[in-house]
Amino acid sequence: MKNSKRSDLAKREELTAYKLLLPALIILLVIAIYPLGQVFYTSLTDRQFASGQETEFIGFDNYRRLLSVTVQKLEPVVDEETNHPILDNETGEFIYERPIDVLPREPIRYREYKTFTIMGNRYVLGATDVDFIDAIKNTVIFTIISVFLELVLGLGIALVVNSNFKGKGITRTAMLIPWAVITVVSARMWEWMLAPNRTGMFNMLLDRFDLIENNIAFLASSSFQLPAMIAVDVWKTTPFMALLLLAGLQTIPEELYEAASIDGAGPVKQFFSITFPLLKPAMAVALIFRTLDALRVFDVFQVLLGQSQYSMATYNYFQLIGNRNMGLASAIGVIIFIIIFGFAIIYIKSLGVEMDETS
């Protein structure tokens, strides 16, 4: 009888829990799942933004247009008389076919993305949408480098402000100033500092110390554009990373450090044997927040680079607003979502493992 009563009570509690969760599930369905489903459906059509054109279902054509790539071998150009490959008089190397002549044009036209050599053979990598492939590359490089630098610098700042010294409270407040500045405002500040003339702080300093002969166009030169975006993001977001890591540091009991000091462990050994292992869960949370945020970076690229270099989010904006191609823009949004979702799954699983190890 007692077991029966407990079983009935457990069932009633479970039913009550489901009833309490129902409002949250309905809200989630309305504000998240339905819009996401609508975006996915739109990505399968040729819908135009702000247009009276009739929408047609085109299946996965938008995805094929965005993600299709091909690799083609380039053959050396042969002299018809001698039947030998023609050499370039200046470089002494073979003259190869033009990439445009070997890349497919039907049913989808491919454009040259990059040429490379493997084991003496020349190849061309073609893509149907070179700009989107570039946007993916820019976003991934931006994410990996900026998040790594923010983690290293944020950890250093967190360790400093976690120690005892005069003015610790003021220092903790001051370190958050870059993060508190609106991204568009900070981007404009950096635009002035990176100006390609003497009004730009970096060109002025480099010229003052005779490190450059001519001013550097940081935001116009393709070699400096991505590093500039990374620098702006690291300056602004490192305080946020430091704040998350500081919260993790403050959960580590001080008694562990005291015991380690008595055993003769120095600061370096204490860091790797106490601080780093116990800080892993907080580091994983910080990495989740920053990586997912960096993968959908928009404002810094849009304000400073416009259409000269794209991130995935700015290319999505360009297709929707500039080309009014809502179907293609929706497909880009779905791809961004899938990439972010993949990173989230990886981080969440890693976080679970780390938390189990340190618990």
mmCIF file of C-alpha atoms in Angstrom:
data_model
loop_
_atom_site.group_PDB
_atom_site.id
_atom_site.type_symbol
_atom_site.label_atom_id
_atom_site.label_comp_id
_atom_site.label_asym_id
_atom_site.label_seq_id
_atom_site.Cartn_x
_atom_site.Cartn_y
_atom_site.Cartn_z
ATOM 1 C CA MET A 1 0.000 0.000 0.000
ATOM 2 C CA LYS A 2 2.773 2.405 0.942
ATOM 3 C CA ASN A 3 4.607 1.769 -2.335
ATOM 4 C CA SER A 4 1.357 2.332 -4.259
ATOM 5 C CA LYS A 5 0.779 5.652 -2.505
ATOM 6 C CA ARG A 6 4.339 6.751 -3.219
ATOM 7 C CA SER A 7 3.929 5.782 -6.868
ATOM 8 C CA ASP A 8 0.689 7.797 -7.146
ATOM 9 C CA LEU A 9 2.360 10.759 -5.435
ATOM 10 C CA ALA A 10 5.333 10.613 -7.843
ATOM 11 C CA LYS A 11 2.977 10.527 -10.828
ATOM 12 C CA ARG A 12 1.029 13.545 -9.520
ATOM 13 C CA GLU A 13 4.276 15.464 -8.931
ATOM 14 C CA GLU A 14 5.456 14.590 -12.439
ATOM 15 C CA LEU A 15 2.156 15.749 -13.918
ATOM 16 C CA THR A 16 2.362 18.992 -11.925
ATOM 17 C CA ALA A 17 5.888 19.556 -13.220
ATOM 18 C CA TYR A 18 4.724 19.125 -16.818
ATOM 19 C CA LYS A 19 1.858 21.583 -16.222
ATOM 20 C CA LEU A 20 4.303 24.142 -14.814
ATOM 21 C CA LEU A 21 6.611 23.686 -17.804
ATOM 22 C CA LEU A 22 3.814 24.006 -20.347
ATOM 23 C CA PRO A 23 3.670 27.864 -20.402
ATOM 24 C CA ALA A 24 7.459 28.044 -20.913
ATOM 25 C CA LEU A 25 7.268 25.483 -23.729
ATOM 26 C CA ILE A 26 4.462 27.414 -25.438
ATOM 27 C CA ILE A 27 6.454 30.664 -25.226
ATOM 28 C CA LEU A 28 9.550 28.891 -26.573
ATOM 29 C CA LEU A 29 7.491 27.485 -29.434
ATOM 30 C CA VAL A 30 6.109 30.922 -30.339
ATOM 31 C CA ILE A 31 9.277 33.025 -30.071
ATOM 32 C CA ALA A 32 11.936 30.520 -31.151
ATOM 33 C CA ILE A 33 10.848 27.302 -32.842
ATOM 34 C CA TYR A 34 8.184 28.801 -35.151
ATOM 35 C CA PRO A 35 10.418 31.652 -36.465
ATOM 36 C CA LEU A 36 13.295 29.204 -36.959
ATOM 37 C CA GLY A 37 11.030 26.870 -38.903
ATOM 38 C CA GLN A 38 9.802 29.795 -40.992
ATOM 39 C CA VAL A 39 13.386 30.806 -41.809
ATOM 40 C CA PHE A 40 14.240 27.238 -42.813
ATOM 41 C CA TYR A 41 11.208 27.058 -45.103
ATOM 42 C CA THR A 42 12.041 30.440 -46.666
ATOM 43 C CA SER A 43 15.564 29.168 -47.358
ATOM 44 C CA LEU A 44 13.990 26.577 -49.666
ATOM 45 C CA THR A 45 12.312 29.261 -51.799
ATOM 46 C CA ASP A 46 13.347 32.114 -54.107
ATOM 47 C CA ARG A 47 11.447 34.703 -52.052
ATOM 48 C CA GLN A 48 12.436 38.328 -52.618
ATOM 49 C CA PHE A 49 12.432 40.856 -49.794
ATOM 50 C CA ALA A 50 9.906 43.716 -50.150
ATOM 51 C CA SER A 51 8.786 42.465 -53.557
ATOM 52 C CA GLY A 52 5.504 41.433 -55.120
ATOM 53 C CA GLN A 53 7.227 38.674 -57.106
ATOM 54 C CA GLU A 54 5.579 35.285 -56.749
ATOM 55 C CA THR A 55 7.542 32.933 -54.490
ATOM 56 C CA GLU A 56 8.481 29.484 -55.808
ATOM 57 C CA PHE A 57 9.775 26.432 -53.969
ATOM 58 C CA ILE A 58 13.309 25.643 -55.227
ATOM 59 C CA GLY A 59 14.455 23.022 -52.714
ATOM 60 C CA PHE A 60 18.119 23.145 -51.721
ATOM 61 C CA ASP A 61 19.230 25.341 -54.631
ATOM 62 C CA ASN A 62 20.166 28.200 -52.292
ATOM 63 C CA TYR A 63 22.418 25.891 -50.269
ATOM 64 C CA ARG A 64 24.031 24.529 -53.433
ATOM 65 C CA ARG A 65 24.676 28.080 -54.605
ATOM 66 C CA LEU A 66 26.338 28.971 -51.313
ATOM 67 C CA LEU A 67 28.344 25.861 -50.510
ATOM 68 C CA SER A 68 29.217 24.180 -53.821
ATOM 69 C CA VAL A 69 32.975 23.880 -54.373
ATOM 70 C CA THR A 70 35.099 21.978 -56.873
ATOM 71 C CA VAL A 71 38.774 21.218 -57.419
ATOM 72 C CA GLN A 72 40.071 21.060 -60.994
ATOM 73 C CA LYS A 73 43.548 20.210 -62.252
ATOM 74 C CA LEU A 74 45.279 22.785 -64.445
ATOM 75 C CA GLU A 75 47.278 21.303 -67.302
ATOM 76 C CA PRO A 76 50.370 23.047 -68.723
ATOM 77 C CA VAL A 77 49.821 24.821 -72.013
ATOM 78 C CA VAL A 78 51.482 22.777 -74.791
ATOM 79 C CA ASP A 79 53.214 24.235 -77.847
ATOM 80 C CA GLU A 80 51.400 22.826 -80.888
ATOM 81 C CA GLU A 81 54.594 22.638 -82.960
ATOM 82 C CA THR A 82 56.981 21.040 -80.464
ATOM 83 C CA ASN A 83 54.313 19.324 -78.308
ATOM 84 C CA HIS A 84 56.207 20.471 -75.206
ATOM 85 C CA PRO A 85 54.907 22.590 -72.310
ATOM 86 C CA ILE A 86 55.491 26.307 -72.733
ATOM 87 C CA LEU A 87 57.722 28.011 -70.152
ATOM 88 C CA ASP A 88 57.351 31.562 -68.857
ATOM 89 C CA ASN A 89 60.396 33.557 -69.974
ATOM 90 C CA GLU A 90 60.487 35.595 -66.762
ATOM 91 C CA THR A 91 59.892 32.949 -64.093
ATOM 92 C CA GLY A 92 61.002 29.847 -65.950
ATOM 93 C CA GLU A 93 57.863 28.010 -64.815
ATOM 94 C CA PHE A 94 55.207 26.277 -66.878
ATOM 95 C CA ILE A 95 52.321 28.311 -68.216
ATOM 96 C CA TYR A 96 49.078 26.668 -67.149
ATOM 97 C CA GLU A 97 45.524 26.785 -68.390
ATOM 98 C CA ARG A 98 43.382 29.657 -67.184
ATOM 99 C CA PRO A 99 41.143 28.644 -64.247
ATOM 100 C CA ILE A 100 38.150 30.183 -66.003
ATOM 101 C CA ASP A 101 38.595 27.711 -68.879
ATOM 102 C CA VAL A 102 38.454 24.573 -66.686
ATOM 103 C CA LEU A 103 35.907 25.530 -64.022
ATOM 104 C CA PRO A 104 32.364 24.234 -64.716
ATOM 105 C CA ARG A 105 29.764 26.696 -65.926
ATOM 106 C CA GLU A 106 26.736 24.404 -66.055
ATOM 107 C CA PRO A 107 24.422 23.827 -64.265
ATOM 108 C CA ILE A 108 26.036 26.215 -61.773
ATOM 109 C CA ARG A 109 28.861 28.580 -62.632
ATOM 110 C CA TYR A 110 31.994 28.289 -60.509
ATOM 111 C CA ARG A 111 34.424 31.141 -59.900
ATOM 112 C CA GLU A 112 38.106 30.880 -59.046
ATOM 113 C CA TYR A 113 38.742 30.982 -55.305
ATOM 114 C CA LYS A 114 42.352 29.865 -55.000
ATOM 115 C CA THR A 115 45.081 28.096 -56.963
ATOM 116 C CA PHE A 116 47.597 25.797 -55.273
ATOM 117 C CA THR A 117 50.278 23.249 -56.092
ATOM 118 C CA ILE A 118 50.513 19.684 -54.750
ATOM 119 C CA MET A 119 53.373 17.354 -55.710
ATOM 120 C CA GLY A 120 54.199 19.446 -58.771
ATOM 121 C CA ASN A 121 50.636 19.577 -60.052
ATOM 122 C CA ARG A 122 48.666 22.844 -60.228
ATOM 123 C CA TYR A 123 45.034 22.884 -59.081
ATOM 124 C CA VAL A 124 42.306 25.483 -58.834
ATOM 125 C CA LEU A 125 39.673 25.582 -56.102
ATOM 126 C CA GLY A 126 36.417 26.942 -57.445
ATOM 127 C CA ALA A 127 33.273 28.009 -55.619
ATOM 128 C CA THR A 128 29.834 29.103 -56.723
ATOM 129 C CA ASP A 129 29.825 31.875 -54.111
ATOM 130 C CA VAL A 130 33.387 33.007 -53.444
ATOM 131 C CA ASP A 131 32.271 35.818 -51.130
ATOM 132 C CA PHE A 132 30.411 33.451 -48.801
ATOM 133 C CA ILE A 133 33.356 31.019 -48.632
ATOM 134 C CA ASP A 134 35.538 34.019 -47.758
ATOM 135 C CA ALA A 135 32.989 35.090 -45.148
ATOM 136 C CA ILE A 136 33.137 31.642 -43.522
ATOM 137 C CA LYS A 137 36.953 31.748 -43.536
ATOM 138 C CA ASN A 138 37.023 35.271 -42.072
ATOM 139 C CA THR A 139 34.526 34.375 -39.354
ATOM 140 C CA VAL A 140 36.301 31.166 -38.309
ATOM 141 C CA ILE A 141 39.751 32.822 -38.211
ATOM 142 C CA PHE A 142 38.314 35.806 -36.358
ATOM 143 C CA THR A 143 36.626 33.501 -33.826
ATOM 144 C CA ILE A 144 39.614 31.242 -33.134
ATOM 145 C CA ILE A 145 42.211 34.002 -32.746
ATOM 146 C CA SER A 146 40.059 36.543 -30.890
ATOM 147 C CA VAL A 147 38.624 34.012 -28.410
ATOM 148 C CA PHE A 148 42.102 32.566 -27.729
ATOM 149 C CA LEU A 149 43.605 36.017 -27.096
ATOM 150 C CA GLU A 150 40.645 37.042 -24.943
ATOM 151 C CA LEU A 151 40.994 33.869 -22.886
ATOM 152 C CA VAL A 152 44.727 34.378 -22.282
ATOM 153 C CA LEU A 153 44.477 38.121 -21.564
ATOM 154 C CA GLY A 154 41.254 37.731 -19.570
ATOM 155 C CA LEU A 155 42.840 35.044 -17.403
ATOM 156 C CA GLY A 156 45.832 37.281 -16.729
ATOM 157 C CA ILE A 157 43.598 40.229 -15.770
ATOM 158 C CA ALA A 158 41.386 38.005 -13.604
ATOM 159 C CA LEU A 159 44.421 36.677 -11.711
ATOM 160 C CA VAL A 160 45.668 40.221 -11.093
ATOM 161 C CA VAL A 161 42.380 41.703 -9.871
ATOM 162 C CA ASN A 162 41.722 38.612 -7.750
ATOM 163 C CA SER A 163 44.810 39.341 -5.651
ATOM 164 C CA ASN A 164 44.840 41.739 -2.693
ATOM 165 C CA PHE A 165 46.150 45.248 -3.372
ATOM 166 C CA LYS A 166 45.107 48.840 -2.779
ATOM 167 C CA GLY A 167 42.465 50.116 -5.192
ATOM 168 C CA LYS A 168 41.278 46.639 -6.137
ATOM 169 C CA GLY A 169 37.638 47.760 -6.316
ATOM 170 C CA ILE A 170 38.417 50.722 -8.567
ATOM 171 C CA THR A 171 40.542 48.516 -10.825
ATOM 172 C CA ARG A 172 37.738 45.978 -11.190
ATOM 173 C CA THR A 173 35.342 48.741 -12.174
ATOM 174 C CA ALA A 174 37.773 50.378 -14.601
ATOM 175 C CA MET A 175 38.514 47.125 -16.432
ATOM 176 C CA LEU A 176 34.859 46.875 -17.485
ATOM 177 C CA ILE A 177 34.835 50.256 -19.281
ATOM 178 C CA PRO A 178 35.758 48.874 -22.754
ATOM 179 C CA TRP A 179 33.040 46.227 -22.465
ATOM 180 C CA ALA A 180 30.475 48.847 -21.391
ATOM 181 C CA VAL A 181 31.120 51.011 -24.471
ATOM 182 C CA ILE A 182 28.571 50.408 -27.250
ATOM 183 C CA THR A 183 30.185 48.362 -30.025
ATOM 184 C CA VAL A 184 29.378 50.878 -32.762
ATOM 185 C CA VAL A 185 30.941 53.667 -30.679
ATOM 186 C CA SER A 186 34.089 51.643 -29.958
ATOM 187 C CA ALA A 187 34.312 50.736 -33.656
ATOM 188 C CA ARG A 188 34.235 54.421 -34.601
ATOM 189 C CA MET A 189 36.936 55.148 -31.999
ATOM 190 C CA TRP A 190 39.150 52.489 -33.533
ATOM 191 C CA GLU A 191 38.386 53.784 -37.014
ATOM 192 C CA TRP A 192 39.915 57.124 -36.013
ATOM 193 C CA MET A 193 42.912 55.455 -34.363
ATOM 194 C CA LEU A 194 43.503 53.289 -37.467
ATOM 195 C CA ALA A 195 43.160 56.212 -39.914
ATOM 196 C CA PRO A 196 45.716 55.974 -42.788
ATOM 197 C CA ASN A 197 47.267 59.371 -42.067
ATOM 198 C CA ARG A 198 48.904 61.298 -39.221
ATOM 199 C CA THR A 199 45.588 61.709 -37.432
ATOM 200 C CA GLY A 200 45.595 57.955 -36.839
ATOM 201 C CA MET A 201 47.223 57.094 -33.518
ATOM 202 C CA PHE A 202 48.903 53.910 -34.726
ATOM 203 C CA ASN A 203 50.391 55.480 -37.848
ATOM 204 C CA MET A 204 51.579 58.433 -35.758
ATOM 205 C CA LEU A 205 53.327 56.156 -33.237
ATOM 206 C CA LEU A 206 54.870 53.945 -35.910
ATOM 207 C CA ASP A 207 56.130 57.038 -37.738
ATOM 208 C CA ARG A 208 57.439 58.586 -34.499
ATOM 209 C CA PHE A 209 59.596 55.516 -33.834
ATOM 210 C CA ASP A 210 60.656 55.247 -37.518
ATOM 211 C CA LEU A 211 59.060 51.834 -37.922
ATOM 212 C CA ILE A 212 57.319 52.696 -41.200
ATOM 213 C CA GLU A 213 58.158 54.775 -44.269
ATOM 214 C CA ASN A 214 54.592 55.245 -45.487
ATOM 215 C CA ASN A 215 51.319 55.298 -43.619
ATOM 216 C CA ILE A 216 49.484 51.970 -43.365
ATOM 217 C CA ALA A 217 45.867 51.760 -44.518
ATOM 218 C CA PHE A 218 44.769 49.291 -41.852
ATOM 219 C CA LEU A 219 41.126 49.226 -42.937
ATOM 220 C CA ALA A 220 41.777 49.278 -46.692
ATOM 221 C CA SER A 221 44.595 46.747 -47.015
ATOM 222 C CA SER A 222 43.371 43.139 -47.113
ATOM 223 C CA SER A 223 46.454 42.070 -45.125
ATOM 224 C CA PHE A 224 45.525 44.243 -42.148
ATOM 225 C CA GLN A 225 41.721 44.201 -42.202
ATOM 226 C CA LEU A 226 41.183 40.954 -40.298
ATOM 227 C CA PRO A 227 43.929 41.636 -37.707
ATOM 228 C CA ALA A 228 42.335 45.055 -37.134
ATOM 229 C CA MET A 229 38.917 43.438 -36.512
ATOM 230 C CA ILE A 230 40.507 40.995 -34.074
ATOM 231 C CA ALA A 231 42.261 43.837 -32.215
ATOM 232 C CA VAL A 232 39.019 45.806 -31.858
ATOM 233 C CA ASP A 233 37.135 42.767 -30.562
ATOM 234 C CA VAL A 234 39.895 41.723 -28.144
ATOM 235 C CA TRP A 235 40.069 45.256 -26.692
ATOM 236 C CA LYS A 236 36.331 45.386 -26.137
ATOM 237 C CA THR A 237 35.516 41.854 -25.013
ATOM 238 C CA THR A 238 38.547 40.827 -22.916
ATOM 239 C CA PRO A 239 36.985 42.476 -19.804
ATOM 240 C CA PHE A 240 33.897 40.277 -20.202
ATOM 241 C CA MET A 241 36.080 37.170 -20.347
ATOM 242 C CA ALA A 242 38.027 38.418 -17.308
ATOM 243 C CA LEU A 243 34.780 38.983 -15.395
ATOM 244 C CA LEU A 244 33.600 35.401 -16.011
ATOM 245 C CA LEU A 245 36.982 33.958 -15.034
ATOM 246 C CA LEU A 246 37.159 36.182 -11.950
ATOM 247 C CA ALA A 247 33.858 34.721 -10.779
ATOM 248 C CA GLY A 248 35.376 31.250 -11.158
ATOM 249 C CA LEU A 249 38.546 32.214 -9.276
ATOM 250 C CA GLN A 250 36.550 33.464 -6.325
ATOM 251 C CA THR A 251 34.928 30.044 -5.872
ATOM 252 C CA ILE A 252 38.334 28.401 -5.214
ATOM 253 C CA PRO A 253 38.889 28.034 -1.426
ATOM 254 C CA GLU A 254 41.842 30.042 -0.103
ATOM 255 C CA GLU A 255 42.740 27.143 2.197
ATOM 256 C CA LEU A 256 43.984 25.145 -0.791
ATOM 257 C CA TYR A 257 46.620 27.787 -1.561
ATOM 258 C CA GLU A 258 47.648 28.002 2.090
ATOM 259 C CA ALA A 259 48.105 24.220 2.264
ATOM 260 C CA ALA A 260 50.084 24.258 -0.995
ATOM 261 C CA SER A 261 52.353 27.026 0.342
ATOM 262 C CA ILE A 262 53.055 24.996 3.488
ATOM 263 C CA ASP A 263 53.996 22.023 1.266
ATOM 264 C CA GLY A 264 56.471 24.260 -0.564
ATOM 265 C CA ALA A 265 54.541 24.775 -3.830
ATOM 266 C CA GLY A 266 55.427 27.998 -5.638
ATOM 267 C CA PRO A 267 53.036 30.268 -7.581
ATOM 268 C CA VAL A 268 53.540 28.410 -10.871
ATOM 269 C CA LYS A 269 52.940 24.989 -9.350
ATOM 270 C CA GLN A 270 49.891 26.318 -7.458
ATOM 271 C CA PHE A 271 48.454 27.642 -10.719
ATOM 272 C CA PHE A 272 48.777 24.354 -12.614
ATOM 273 C CA SER A 273 47.838 22.062 -9.715
ATOM 274 C CA ILE A 274 45.035 24.132 -8.106
ATOM 275 C CA THR A 275 43.891 27.167 -10.093
ATOM 276 C CA PHE A 276 43.803 25.755 -13.623
ATOM 277 C CA PRO A 277 42.005 22.453 -12.830
ATOM 278 C CA LEU A 278 39.371 24.126 -10.638
ATOM 279 C CA LEU A 279 38.901 26.958 -13.130
ATOM 280 C CA LYS A 280 38.145 24.673 -16.103
ATOM 281 C CA PRO A 281 34.324 24.774 -15.704
ATOM 282 C CA ALA A 282 34.345 28.595 -15.603
ATOM 283 C CA MET A 283 36.696 28.679 -18.602
ATOM 284 C CA ALA A 284 34.369 26.371 -20.532
ATOM 285 C CA VAL A 285 31.374 28.635 -19.800
ATOM 286 C CA ALA A 286 33.378 31.694 -20.886
ATOM 287 C CA LEU A 287 34.428 29.928 -24.084
ATOM 288 C CA ILE A 288 30.820 29.007 -24.871
ATOM 289 C CA PHE A 289 29.621 32.605 -24.515
ATOM 290 C CA ARG A 290 32.483 34.159 -26.465
ATOM 291 C CA THR A 291 32.704 31.586 -29.267
ATOM 292 C CA LEU A 292 28.988 31.680 -30.021
ATOM 293 C CA ASP A 293 29.072 35.484 -29.941
ATOM 294 C CA ALA A 294 32.144 35.689 -32.195
ATOM 295 C CA LEU A 295 30.664 33.319 -34.789
ATOM 296 C CA ARG A 296 27.792 35.740 -35.379
ATOM 297 C CA VAL A 297 29.915 38.908 -35.334
ATOM 298 C CA PHE A 298 28.234 41.688 -37.293
ATOM 299 C CA ASP A 299 28.645 45.212 -35.986
ATOM 300 C CA VAL A 300 32.458 45.541 -36.049
ATOM 301 C CA PHE A 301 32.720 44.201 -39.625
ATOM 302 C CA GLN A 302 29.763 46.243 -40.835
ATOM 303 C CA VAL A 303 30.916 49.548 -39.335
ATOM 304 C CA LEU A 304 34.619 49.311 -40.202
ATOM 305 C CA LEU A 305 34.741 47.243 -43.389
ATOM 306 C CA GLY A 306 31.315 47.465 -45.009
ATOM 307 C CA GLN A 307 31.417 45.305 -48.150
ATOM 308 C CA SER A 308 35.221 45.113 -48.506
ATOM 309 C CA GLN A 309 35.396 42.053 -46.224
ATOM 310 C CA TYR A 310 32.444 40.041 -44.988
ATOM 311 C CA SER A 311 31.674 38.017 -41.920
ATOM 312 C CA MET A 312 28.879 35.467 -42.258
ATOM 313 C CA ALA A 313 26.447 37.840 -40.547
ATOM 314 C CA THR A 314 27.355 40.882 -42.670
ATOM 315 C CA TYR A 315 27.104 38.803 -45.857
ATOM 316 C CA ASN A 316 23.671 37.695 -44.703
ATOM 317 C CA TYR A 317 22.717 41.366 -44.228
ATOM 318 C CA PHE A 318 24.073 42.256 -47.681
ATOM 319 C CA GLN A 319 22.034 39.542 -49.402
ATOM 320 C CA LEU A 320 18.841 40.513 -47.549
ATOM 321 C CA ILE A 321 19.056 44.321 -47.718
ATOM 322 C CA GLY A 322 21.401 44.896 -50.654
ATOM 323 C CA ASN A 323 20.216 42.164 -53.029
ATOM 324 C CA ARG A 324 16.763 41.677 -51.439
ATOM 325 C CA ASN A 325 17.313 37.927 -51.819
ATOM 326 C CA MET A 326 15.367 36.740 -48.781
ATOM 327 C CA GLY A 327 15.570 33.055 -49.713
ATOM 328 C CA LEU A 328 19.357 33.111 -50.002
ATOM 329 C CA ALA A 329 19.692 35.220 -46.842
ATOM 330 C CA SER A 330 17.537 32.708 -44.968
ATOM 331 C CA ALA A 331 19.798 29.880 -46.163
ATOM 332 C CA ILE A 332 22.819 31.795 -44.829
ATOM 333 C CA GLY A 333 21.008 32.229 -41.513
ATOM 334 C CA VAL A 334 20.340 28.485 -41.318
ATOM 335 C CA ILE A 335 24.001 27.709 -42.054
ATOM 336 C CA ILE A 336 25.112 30.122 -39.319
ATOM 337 C CA PHE A 337 22.647 28.469 -36.932
ATOM 338 C CA ILE A 338 23.966 24.985 -37.755
ATOM 339 C CA ILE A 339 27.589 26.061 -37.229
ATOM 340 C CA ILE A 340 26.753 27.740 -33.905
ATOM 341 C CA PHE A 341 24.676 24.738 -32.824
ATOM 342 C CA GLY A 342 27.597 22.434 -33.617
ATOM 343 C CA PHE A 343 29.993 24.534 -31.537
ATOM 344 C CA ALA A 344 27.451 24.646 -28.712
ATOM 345 C CA ILE A 345 27.098 20.845 -28.645
ATOM 346 C CA ILE A 346 30.881 20.391 -28.607
ATOM 347 C CA TYR A 347 31.331 22.911 -25.789
ATOM 348 C CA ILE A 348 28.422 21.586 -23.733
ATOM 349 C CA LYS A 349 29.774 18.028 -23.932
ATOM 350 C CA SER A 350 33.251 19.263 -23.055
ATOM 351 C CA LEU A 351 31.847 21.268 -20.168
ATOM 352 C CA GLY A 352 30.075 18.174 -18.808
ATOM 353 C CA VAL A 353 33.278 16.152 -18.978
ATOM 354 C CA GLU A 354 35.315 18.845 -17.284
ATOM 355 C CA MET A 355 32.756 19.357 -14.552
ATOM 356 C CA ASP A 356 32.649 15.619 -13.871
ATOM 357 C CA GLU A 357 36.424 15.496 -13.659
ATOM 358 C CA THR A 358 36.656 18.394 -11.250
ATOM 359 C CA SER A 359 33.698 17.487 -9.083
#
